[in-house]
Amino acid sequence: MSVSEAQAAPAVALLARPGAARERLREALSHADVQLVLEDDPNGLEPQLLQDARPQFVVIALEAAIEDALELLEAVLSAPGLTLVFDEAELAARRDGWEAQRWGRHLAAKLHGHQQVLPPGAEDEPALQLEPGHPAPPPAPREEALQPHLDQALSWADEVPADSLYAPPAHLHEPIALEQALAALQPVVPEPLETVPMQPVATPATPPVSFDHTAWSLVEDVADAPAATGYSAAMEAPLPSFDTDHLSLVDLDTAAPAGARAGSLLVLAGIGGPDALRRLLGALPSSLSVPVLVHMRLDGGRYGNLVKQMARVSPLPVQLAEAGQRATPGEVHVLADDIGVQAASDGLHFVSDAQGISIAGLPADHTALVLLSGADLAHVGPALDLAAAGAWVAGQVGEGCYDPAAATAVVAAGMVAGEPQELAQAIAARWGVEDDNGEAP
């Protein structure tokens, strides 16, 4: 029995303007085995009509034309127990073939709450189950199968050497031993001549040395010597004194290297990222002590729409990062594809960079890095290098992770794992501003 048959089909509402995006989403929902309770254009939809449909999930095709309509429906969309699934309308309209099937499998997995995202026929094979007891003995060989081999061995028996000592033929002589042959090859060494013992040569005796102990004296008697006089004069010289009136403390902040205080939280996302990003930002505290940098690649480049969507759920201010600005602690900055960061003594500054954000350029000791659903696999290597240098790196796990390749890679390497809300709690405990009682908010 499949997962979809074990439970009732979830109720889903589709909010999208008429067009190719709406047709693609309707087709994906038709293959997802769900109950489509409402399909309408959000621009003309009454909030009461959406509430009366009682959906469990709301699939929304995001575009600039429905932003005002979503604000009117915010009270209904924020109801507890309701899960929102966002998709870019422009991407949904162009999605076709293998990509559309793959996205549909991930959508079905989220709506049904399981992890079956592989195409039919690619399921994992069941593991072999070991059973107790001795293994079955191998079948005994049949005698008729061995008979040809026995006959062949019997025909060759006369050519096999007998089991007895070797007897050389009579016309051959036994060779001499190896030791005798080697001894015959050694050269003859003449006997050594007798040596005459040498007589010792007498040396003149050295007269004994005598000491005049009548001239000995104690140490104090040589105080008048010239060397001692110089030493005493050096000891009597005044010692240098320290002027403590002009001492001052060193300004540690000015001595810190560039980038030492440039703390930040970098969030990387992609397919399925808006929903995961919405849950992560919504759970962050408003008193976060570091800036939050968000980089989620959008084909349409509509980062302004992403800023508006995240600003509705984030307790932190959300704005679009611009070159020349400084990353402000306690604010969320959405990075476009051509915006990078540069570490300085007073924090991080945004710069124009065609390559985008560079993970290797961030200060490891003061950086937190979170990989959400759809993060680029190319970021896994730099993220693990940053973690080895002291950074805090985490990856998303759970049912809401549509594209878990990059996040799973960092988790498998031993990094922190959790749902977006759980990662937000860990970030708040690590970088939240403490109150007057010394406790984090």
GROMACS .gro file of C-alpha atoms in nm:
model
  441
    1MET     CA    1   0.000   0.000   0.000
    2SER     CA    2   0.146   0.341  -0.094
    3VAL     CA    3   0.175   0.636   0.139
    4SER     CA    4  -0.106   0.822  -0.039
    5GLU     CA    5  -0.345   0.529   0.014
    6ALA     CA    6  -0.265   0.501   0.386
    7GLN     CA    7  -0.414   0.843   0.464
    8ALA     CA    8  -0.680   1.075   0.328
    9ALA     CA    9  -0.589   1.297   0.035
   10PRO     CA   10  -0.486   1.644   0.162
   11ALA     CA   11  -0.701   1.943   0.075
   12VAL     CA   12  -0.515   2.194  -0.144
   13ALA     CA   13  -0.607   2.541  -0.271
   14LEU     CA   14  -0.436   2.681  -0.581
   15LEU     CA   15  -0.400   3.060  -0.605
   16ALA     CA   16  -0.265   3.180  -0.939
   17ARG     CA   17  -0.361   3.411  -1.222
   18PRO     CA   18  -0.488   3.246  -1.542
   19GLY     CA   19  -0.204   3.144  -1.768
   20ALA     CA   20   0.070   2.889  -1.828
   21ALA     CA   21   0.191   2.893  -1.467
   22ARG     CA   22  -0.154   2.806  -1.337
   23GLU     CA   23  -0.190   2.521  -1.587
   24ARG     CA   24   0.150   2.374  -1.492
   25LEU     CA   25   0.065   2.386  -1.121
   26ARG     CA   26  -0.280   2.232  -1.180
   27GLU     CA   27  -0.118   1.950  -1.379
   28ALA     CA   28   0.135   1.884  -1.100
   29LEU     CA   29  -0.145   1.873  -0.839
   30SER     CA   30  -0.349   1.635  -1.052
   31HIS     CA   31  -0.061   1.384  -1.042
   32ALA     CA   32   0.000   1.439  -0.671
   33ASP     CA   33  -0.318   1.255  -0.558
   34VAL     CA   34  -0.461   1.551  -0.364
   35GLN     CA   35  -0.807   1.705  -0.325
   36LEU     CA   36  -0.818   2.041  -0.503
   37VAL     CA   37  -1.079   2.231  -0.300
   38LEU     CA   38  -1.025   2.574  -0.458
   39GLU     CA   39  -0.861   2.719  -0.771
   40ASP     CA   40  -0.893   3.093  -0.823
   41ASP     CA   41  -0.721   3.419  -0.909
   42PRO     CA   42  -0.612   3.586  -0.581
   43ASN     CA   43  -0.686   3.931  -0.723
   44GLY     CA   44  -1.061   3.867  -0.715
   45LEU     CA   45  -1.079   3.615  -0.430
   46GLU     CA   46  -1.271   3.698  -0.113
   47PRO     CA   47  -1.099   3.597   0.214
   48GLN     CA   48  -1.418   3.428   0.339
   49LEU     CA   49  -1.433   3.206   0.029
   50LEU     CA   50  -1.079   3.081   0.092
   51GLN     CA   51  -1.155   3.022   0.460
   52ASP     CA   52  -1.474   2.827   0.381
   53ALA     CA   53  -1.280   2.593   0.151
   54ARG     CA   54  -1.080   2.475   0.459
   55PRO     CA   55  -0.757   2.383   0.276
   56GLN     CA   56  -0.461   2.225   0.448
   57PHE     CA   57  -0.214   2.357   0.191
   58VAL     CA   58  -0.219   2.669  -0.027
   59VAL     CA   59  -0.003   2.665  -0.341
   60ILE     CA   60   0.069   3.023  -0.458
   61ALA     CA   61   0.226   3.129  -0.790
   62LEU     CA   62   0.421   3.442  -0.688
   63GLU     CA   63   0.435   3.743  -0.918
   64ALA     CA   64   0.422   4.119  -0.878
   65ALA     CA   65   0.059   4.143  -0.994
   66ILE     CA   66  -0.081   3.959  -0.687
   67GLU     CA   67   0.118   4.127  -0.408
   68ASP     CA   68  -0.169   4.356  -0.303
   69ALA     CA   69  -0.414   4.065  -0.313
   70LEU     CA   70  -0.192   3.857  -0.082
   71GLU     CA   71  -0.191   4.140   0.171
   72LEU     CA   72  -0.573   4.129   0.180
   73LEU     CA   73  -0.561   3.750   0.230
   74GLU     CA   74  -0.285   3.764   0.493
   75ALA     CA   75  -0.523   3.702   0.785
   76VAL     CA   76  -0.647   3.377   0.631
   77LEU     CA   77  -0.303   3.267   0.506
   78SER     CA   78  -0.156   3.313   0.855
   79ALA     CA   79  -0.406   3.074   1.017
   80PRO     CA   80  -0.248   2.802   1.233
   81GLY     CA   81  -0.224   2.460   1.071
   82LEU     CA   82  -0.216   2.606   0.718
   83THR     CA   83   0.098   2.539   0.512
   84LEU     CA   84   0.192   2.773   0.228
   85VAL     CA   85   0.388   2.652  -0.076
   86PHE     CA   86   0.531   2.933  -0.293
   87ASP     CA   87   0.652   2.901  -0.651
   88GLU     CA   88   0.770   3.168  -0.892
   89ALA     CA   89   0.508   3.209  -1.164
   90GLU     CA   90   0.769   3.274  -1.432
   91LEU     CA   91   0.959   2.957  -1.340
   92ALA     CA   92   0.642   2.749  -1.325
   93ALA     CA   93   0.539   2.865  -1.672
   94ARG     CA   94   0.872   2.758  -1.826
   95ARG     CA   95   0.904   2.431  -1.636
   96ASP     CA   96   0.856   2.136  -1.871
   97GLY     CA   97   0.959   1.777  -1.930
   98TRP     CA   98   1.194   1.614  -1.681
   99GLU     CA   99   1.220   1.928  -1.467
  100ALA     CA  100   0.841   1.953  -1.434
  101GLN     CA  101   0.814   1.585  -1.336
  102ARG     CA  102   1.090   1.623  -1.080
  103TRP     CA  103   0.931   1.932  -0.924
  104GLY     CA  104   0.593   1.756  -0.918
  105ARG     CA  105   0.740   1.460  -0.724
  106HIS     CA  106   0.888   1.697  -0.465
  107LEU     CA  107   0.558   1.883  -0.438
  108ALA     CA  108   0.369   1.557  -0.385
  109ALA     CA  109   0.618   1.451  -0.118
  110LYS     CA  110   0.562   1.774   0.075
  111LEU     CA  111   0.183   1.757   0.049
  112HIS     CA  112   0.172   1.394   0.165
  113GLY     CA  113   0.452   1.424   0.420
  114HIS     CA  114   0.689   1.154   0.295
  115GLN     CA  115   1.033   1.130   0.131
  116GLN     CA  116   0.946   0.933  -0.186
  117VAL     CA  117   1.085   1.167  -0.452
  118LEU     CA  118   1.241   0.911  -0.689
  119PRO     CA  119   1.075   0.829  -1.022
  120PRO     CA  120   0.887   0.498  -1.058
  121GLY     CA  121   1.121   0.201  -1.082
  122ALA     CA  122   1.407   0.373  -0.899
  123GLU     CA  123   1.302   0.279  -0.547
  124ASP     CA  124   1.561   0.132  -0.317
  125GLU     CA  125   1.583  -0.245  -0.321
  126PRO     CA  126   1.486  -0.409   0.008
  127ALA     CA  127   1.779  -0.513   0.224
  128LEU     CA  128   1.842  -0.883   0.274
  129GLN     CA  129   1.709  -1.009   0.606
  130LEU     CA  130   1.931  -1.259   0.786
  131GLU     CA  131   1.758  -1.559   0.942
  132PRO     CA  132   1.885  -1.760   1.241
  133GLY     CA  133   2.017  -2.114   1.201
  134HIS     CA  134   2.296  -2.290   1.015
  135PRO     CA  135   2.328  -2.233   0.640
  136ALA     CA  136   2.206  -2.508   0.414
  137PRO     CA  137   2.485  -2.756   0.320
  138PRO     CA  138   2.604  -2.755  -0.039
  139PRO     CA  139   2.463  -3.033  -0.259
  140ALA     CA  140   2.670  -3.352  -0.265
  141PRO     CA  141   2.851  -3.418  -0.594
  142ARG     CA  142   2.706  -3.694  -0.809
  143GLU     CA  143   2.928  -3.998  -0.864
  144GLU     CA  144   2.861  -4.017  -1.237
  145ALA     CA  145   2.990  -3.660  -1.276
  146LEU     CA  146   3.323  -3.750  -1.111
  147GLN     CA  147   3.384  -4.078  -1.297
  148PRO     CA  148   3.545  -3.919  -1.610
  149HIS     CA  149   3.794  -3.738  -1.388
  150LEU     CA  150   3.877  -4.055  -1.197
  151ASP     CA  151   3.942  -4.244  -1.519
  152GLN     CA  152   4.173  -3.970  -1.647
  153ALA     CA  153   4.370  -3.968  -1.318
  154LEU     CA  154   4.413  -4.347  -1.338
  155SER     CA  155   4.553  -4.324  -1.691
  156TRP     CA  156   4.817  -4.073  -1.573
  157ALA     CA  157   4.917  -4.267  -1.259
  158ASP     CA  158   5.222  -4.433  -1.420
  159GLU     CA  159   5.382  -4.094  -1.494
  160VAL     CA  160   5.348  -3.967  -1.137
  161PRO     CA  161   5.674  -3.997  -0.931
  162ALA     CA  162   5.670  -4.267  -0.664
  163ASP     CA  163   5.677  -4.186  -0.293
  164SER     CA  164   6.038  -4.301  -0.219
  165LEU     CA  165   6.394  -4.166  -0.183
  166TYR     CA  166   6.583  -4.059  -0.493
  167ALA     CA  167   6.830  -4.321  -0.624
  168PRO     CA  168   7.082  -4.182  -0.878
  169PRO     CA  169   7.183  -4.397  -1.175
  170ALA     CA  170   7.488  -4.621  -1.129
  171HIS     CA  171   7.698  -4.449  -1.401
  172LEU     CA  172   7.685  -4.115  -1.219
  173HIS     CA  173   7.913  -4.026  -0.926
  174GLU     CA  174   7.790  -3.850  -0.617
  175PRO     CA  175   7.911  -3.485  -0.625
  176ILE     CA  176   8.130  -3.354  -0.346
  177ALA     CA  177   7.980  -3.148  -0.068
  178LEU     CA  178   7.935  -2.775  -0.114
  179GLU     CA  179   8.153  -2.698   0.188
  180GLN     CA  180   8.443  -2.891   0.038
  181ALA     CA  181   8.413  -2.712  -0.297
  182LEU     CA  182   8.415  -2.370  -0.128
  183ALA     CA  183   8.714  -2.460   0.087
  184ALA     CA  184   8.914  -2.559  -0.221
  185LEU     CA  185   8.858  -2.215  -0.374
  186GLN     CA  186   8.994  -2.018  -0.074
  187PRO     CA  187   9.353  -1.867  -0.118
  188VAL     CA  188   9.634  -1.989   0.107
  189VAL     CA  189   9.727  -1.732   0.373
  190PRO     CA  190  10.094  -1.741   0.495
  191GLU     CA  191  10.158  -1.781   0.863
  192PRO     CA  192  10.236  -1.456   1.049
  193LEU     CA  193  10.600  -1.388   1.154
  194GLU     CA  194  10.702  -1.372   1.519
  195THR     CA  195  10.698  -1.020   1.658
  196VAL     CA  196  10.952  -0.882   1.909
  197PRO     CA  197  10.790  -0.717   2.208
  198MET     CA  198  10.866  -0.345   2.228
  199GLN     CA  199  11.046  -0.208   2.531
  200PRO     CA  200  10.889   0.091   2.705
  201VAL     CA  201  11.078   0.422   2.661
  202ALA     CA  202  11.170   0.595   2.984
  203THR     CA  203  11.052   0.955   3.017
  204PRO     CA  204  11.194   1.208   3.260
  205ALA     CA  205  10.994   1.248   3.572
  206THR     CA  206  10.805   1.575   3.613
  207PRO     CA  207  10.885   1.758   3.935
  208PRO     CA  208  10.587   1.783   4.168
  209VAL     CA  209  10.401   2.112   4.184
  210SER     CA  210  10.404   2.287   4.517
  211PHE     CA  211  10.142   2.533   4.640
  212ASP     CA  212  10.210   2.828   4.866
  213HIS     CA  213   9.916   2.813   5.101
  214THR     CA  214  10.055   3.097   5.315
  215ALA     CA  215   9.923   3.353   5.061
  216TRP     CA  216   9.561   3.233   5.075
  217SER     CA  217   9.297   3.474   5.211
  218LEU     CA  218   8.920   3.506   5.250
  219VAL     CA  219   8.699   3.673   4.987
  220GLU     CA  220   8.650   3.990   5.191
  221ASP     CA  221   9.026   4.062   5.179
  222VAL     CA  222   9.017   4.132   4.799
  223ALA     CA  223   8.749   4.402   4.821
  224ASP     CA  224   9.011   4.669   4.749
  225ALA     CA  225   9.107   4.513   4.412
  226PRO     CA  226   9.042   4.730   4.101
  227ALA     CA  227   8.788   4.484   3.949
  228ALA     CA  228   8.594   4.465   4.271
  229THR     CA  229   8.593   4.843   4.296
  230GLY     CA  230   8.428   4.878   3.954
  231TYR     CA  231   8.165   4.621   4.044
  232SER     CA  232   8.082   4.803   4.368
  233ALA     CA  233   8.045   5.131   4.182
  234ALA     CA  234   7.803   4.968   3.938
  235MET     CA  235   7.596   4.831   4.224
  236GLU     CA  236   7.580   5.171   4.390
  237ALA     CA  237   7.445   5.340   4.072
  238PRO     CA  238   7.075   5.441   4.096
  239LEU     CA  239   6.829   5.197   3.939
  240PRO     CA  240   6.600   5.326   3.657
  241SER     CA  241   6.251   5.423   3.768
  242PHE     CA  242   5.920   5.390   3.578
  243ASP     CA  243   5.688   5.684   3.533
  244THR     CA  244   5.344   5.538   3.609
  245ASP     CA  245   5.164   5.872   3.558
  246HIS     CA  246   5.163   5.833   3.179
  247LEU     CA  247   5.047   5.469   3.152
  248SER     CA  248   4.731   5.395   2.944
  249LEU     CA  249   4.536   5.095   2.826
  250VAL     CA  250   4.572   4.967   2.470
  251ASP     CA  251   4.268   5.007   2.245
  252LEU     CA  252   4.204   4.643   2.153
  253ASP     CA  253   3.946   4.733   1.888
  254THR     CA  254   4.193   4.939   1.688
  255ALA     CA  255   4.456   4.663   1.714
  256ALA     CA  256   4.220   4.396   1.583
  257PRO     CA  257   4.286   4.279   1.227
  258ALA     CA  258   4.055   4.376   0.943
  259GLY     CA  259   3.739   4.167   0.947
  260ALA     CA  260   3.781   4.040   1.306
  261ARG     CA  261   3.443   4.184   1.410
  262ALA     CA  262   3.262   4.127   1.082
  263GLY     CA  263   3.006   3.878   1.210
  264SER     CA  264   2.719   3.767   0.988
  265LEU     CA  265   2.463   3.493   0.918
  266LEU     CA  266   2.464   3.381   0.552
  267VAL     CA  267   2.161   3.185   0.427
  268LEU     CA  268   2.181   3.001   0.091
  269ALA     CA  269   1.865   2.863  -0.076
  270GLY     CA  270   1.714   2.771  -0.413
  271ILE     CA  271   1.427   2.541  -0.521
  272GLY     CA  272   1.177   2.529  -0.236
  273GLY     CA  273   1.377   2.801  -0.064
  274PRO     CA  274   1.102   3.064  -0.015
  275ASP     CA  275   0.904   2.838   0.215
  276ALA     CA  276   1.213   2.730   0.415
  277LEU     CA  277   1.342   3.088   0.426
  278ARG     CA  278   1.002   3.209   0.548
  279ARG     CA  279   1.012   2.962   0.839
  280LEU     CA  280   1.373   3.044   0.927
  281LEU     CA  281   1.333   3.424   0.927
  282GLY     CA  282   1.000   3.405   1.107
  283ALA     CA  283   1.162   3.222   1.400
  284LEU     CA  284   1.462   3.455   1.441
  285PRO     CA  285   1.454   3.699   1.737
  286SER     CA  286   1.423   4.073   1.676
  287SER     CA  287   1.733   4.131   1.892
  288LEU     CA  288   1.979   3.939   1.672
  289SER     CA  289   2.331   4.081   1.712
  290VAL     CA  290   2.458   4.003   1.359
  291PRO     CA  291   2.333   4.094   1.010
  292VAL     CA  292   2.152   3.826   0.808
  293LEU     CA  293   2.258   3.785   0.442
  294VAL     CA  294   2.021   3.594   0.214
  295HIS     CA  295   2.125   3.464  -0.129
  296MET     CA  296   1.863   3.269  -0.326
  297ARG     CA  297   1.914   3.253  -0.701
  298LEU     CA  298   1.603   3.357  -0.895
  299ASP     CA  299   1.587   3.313  -1.271
  300GLY     CA  300   1.374   3.624  -1.311
  301GLY     CA  301   1.595   3.828  -1.079
  302ARG     CA  302   1.291   3.965  -0.893
  303TYR     CA  303   1.462   4.012  -0.560
  304GLY     CA  304   1.238   4.307  -0.480
  305ASN     CA  305   0.938   4.071  -0.464
  306LEU     CA  306   1.133   3.837  -0.236
  307VAL     CA  307   1.208   4.129  -0.003
  308LYS     CA  308   0.837   4.217   0.021
  309GLN     CA  309   0.735   3.856   0.085
  310MET     CA  310   0.993   3.800   0.360
  311ALA     CA  311   0.920   4.137   0.524
  312ARG     CA  312   0.566   4.014   0.606
  313VAL     CA  313   0.691   3.727   0.825
  314SER     CA  314   1.032   3.842   0.953
  315PRO     CA  315   1.056   4.028   1.288
  316LEU     CA  316   1.379   4.180   1.152
  317PRO     CA  317   1.377   4.459   0.889
  318VAL     CA  318   1.428   4.321   0.537
  319GLN     CA  319   1.591   4.523   0.260
  320LEU     CA  320   1.770   4.476  -0.071
  321ALA     CA  321   2.151   4.498  -0.043
  322GLU     CA  322   2.321   4.767  -0.253
  323ALA     CA  323   2.689   4.822  -0.331
  324GLY     CA  324   2.855   5.069  -0.097
  325GLN     CA  325   2.627   4.996   0.199
  326ARG     CA  326   2.733   4.833   0.526
  327ALA     CA  327   2.565   4.517   0.660
  328THR     CA  328   2.367   4.633   0.964
  329PRO     CA  329   2.337   4.396   1.264
  330GLY     CA  330   1.979   4.294   1.333
  331GLU     CA  331   1.865   4.341   0.971
  332VAL     CA  332   1.808   4.104   0.677
  333HIS     CA  333   1.984   4.190   0.351
  334VAL     CA  334   1.879   4.009   0.030
  335LEU     CA  335   2.176   3.974  -0.209
  336ALA     CA  336   2.133   3.987  -0.585
  337ASP     CA  337   2.352   3.777  -0.817
  338ASP     CA  338   2.598   4.064  -0.874
  339ILE     CA  339   2.645   4.171  -0.510
  340GLY     CA  340   2.936   4.045  -0.299
  341VAL     CA  341   3.068   4.127   0.047
  342GLN     CA  342   3.402   4.257   0.175
  343ALA     CA  343   3.520   4.232   0.536
  344ALA     CA  344   3.649   4.544   0.712
  345SER     CA  345   3.734   4.642   1.069
  346ASP     CA  346   3.382   4.779   1.127
  347GLY     CA  347   3.191   4.489   0.969
  348LEU     CA  348   3.088   4.372   0.623
  349HIS     CA  349   3.036   4.604   0.326
  350PHE     CA  350   2.848   4.524   0.005
  351VAL     CA  351   3.043   4.557  -0.322
  352SER     CA  352   2.967   4.499  -0.688
  353ASP     CA  353   3.094   4.156  -0.791
  354ALA     CA  354   2.993   3.970  -1.106
  355GLN     CA  355   3.070   3.639  -0.930
  356GLY     CA  356   2.830   3.715  -0.645
  357ILE     CA  357   2.882   3.615  -0.284
  358SER     CA  358   3.218   3.451  -0.199
  359ILE     CA  359   3.204   3.220   0.102
  360ALA     CA  360   3.583   3.201   0.124
  361GLY     CA  361   3.604   3.578   0.184
  362LEU     CA  362   3.401   3.568   0.506
  363PRO     CA  363   3.575   3.568   0.848
  364ALA     CA  364   3.535   3.213   0.976
  365ASP     CA  365   3.539   3.284   1.352
  366HIS     CA  366   3.242   3.523   1.329
  367THR     CA  367   3.028   3.362   1.054
  368ALA     CA  368   2.725   3.134   1.059
  369LEU     CA  369   2.629   2.959   0.733
  370VAL     CA  370   2.294   2.785   0.671
  371LEU     CA  371   2.220   2.580   0.356
  372LEU     CA  372   1.847   2.546   0.290
  373SER     CA  373   1.654   2.358   0.023
  374GLY     CA  374   1.793   2.412  -0.326
  375ALA     CA  375   2.133   2.549  -0.222
  376ASP     CA  376   2.398   2.515  -0.493
  377LEU     CA  377   2.623   2.209  -0.466
  378ALA     CA  378   2.918   2.431  -0.558
  379HIS     CA  379   2.885   2.598  -0.216
  380VAL     CA  380   2.942   2.272  -0.022
  381GLY     CA  381   3.323   2.270  -0.057
  382PRO     CA  382   3.377   2.635   0.049
  383ALA     CA  383   3.125   2.588   0.334
  384LEU     CA  384   3.314   2.289   0.475
  385ASP     CA  385   3.646   2.475   0.439
  386LEU     CA  386   3.496   2.767   0.635
  387ALA     CA  387   3.370   2.523   0.900
  388ALA     CA  388   3.719   2.375   0.935
  389ALA     CA  389   3.847   2.728   1.004
  390GLY     CA  390   3.595   2.780   1.287
  391ALA     CA  391   3.264   2.883   1.126
  392TRP     CA  392   2.923   2.752   1.238
  393VAL     CA  393   2.765   2.562   0.944
  394ALA     CA  394   2.423   2.394   0.936
  395GLY     CA  395   2.197   2.222   0.680
  396GLN     CA  396   1.820   2.183   0.648
  397VAL     CA  397   1.660   1.841   0.692
  398GLY     CA  398   1.299   1.727   0.705
  399GLU     CA  399   0.996   1.698   0.483
  400GLY     CA  400   1.004   2.058   0.354
  401CYS     CA  401   1.344   2.019   0.186
  402TYR     CA  402   1.260   1.986  -0.187
  403ASP     CA  403   1.620   1.978  -0.310
  404PRO     CA  404   1.834   1.843  -0.023
  405ALA     CA  405   2.155   1.766  -0.213
  406ALA     CA  406   2.376   2.048  -0.078
  407ALA     CA  407   2.217   2.056   0.269
  408THR     CA  408   2.252   1.678   0.306
  409ALA     CA  409   2.619   1.696   0.201
  410VAL     CA  410   2.714   1.932   0.485
  411VAL     CA  411   2.505   1.733   0.734
  412ALA     CA  412   2.681   1.412   0.628
  413ALA     CA  413   3.013   1.588   0.694
  414GLY     CA  414   2.914   1.635   1.060
  415MET     CA  415   2.758   1.982   1.050
  416VAL     CA  416   2.445   2.091   1.244
  417ALA     CA  417   2.113   1.958   1.107
  418GLY     CA  418   1.752   2.057   1.171
  419GLU     CA  419   1.429   2.208   1.045
  420PRO     CA  420   1.441   2.583   0.966
  421GLN     CA  421   1.271   2.669   1.298
  422GLU     CA  422   1.522   2.454   1.490
  423LEU     CA  423   1.816   2.619   1.313
  424ALA     CA  424   1.670   2.961   1.399
  425GLN     CA  425   1.657   2.865   1.769
  426ALA     CA  426   2.022   2.754   1.760
  427ILE     CA  427   2.121   3.082   1.592
  428ALA     CA  428   1.926   3.286   1.850
  429ALA     CA  429   2.098   3.104   2.138
  430ARG     CA  430   2.439   3.174   1.982
  431TRP     CA  431   2.401   3.531   1.850
  432GLY     CA  432   2.103   3.673   2.036
  433VAL     CA  433   2.153   3.990   2.243
  434GLU     CA  434   2.140   3.922   2.617
  435ASP     CA  435   1.899   4.113   2.840
  436ASP     CA  436   1.973   4.276   3.175
  437ASN     CA  437   1.951   3.943   3.359
  438GLY     CA  438   2.225   3.790   3.142
  439GLU     CA  439   1.984   3.563   2.955
  440ALA     CA  440   1.941   3.542   2.579
  441PRO     CA  441   1.596   3.642   2.448
   0.00000   0.00000   0.00000
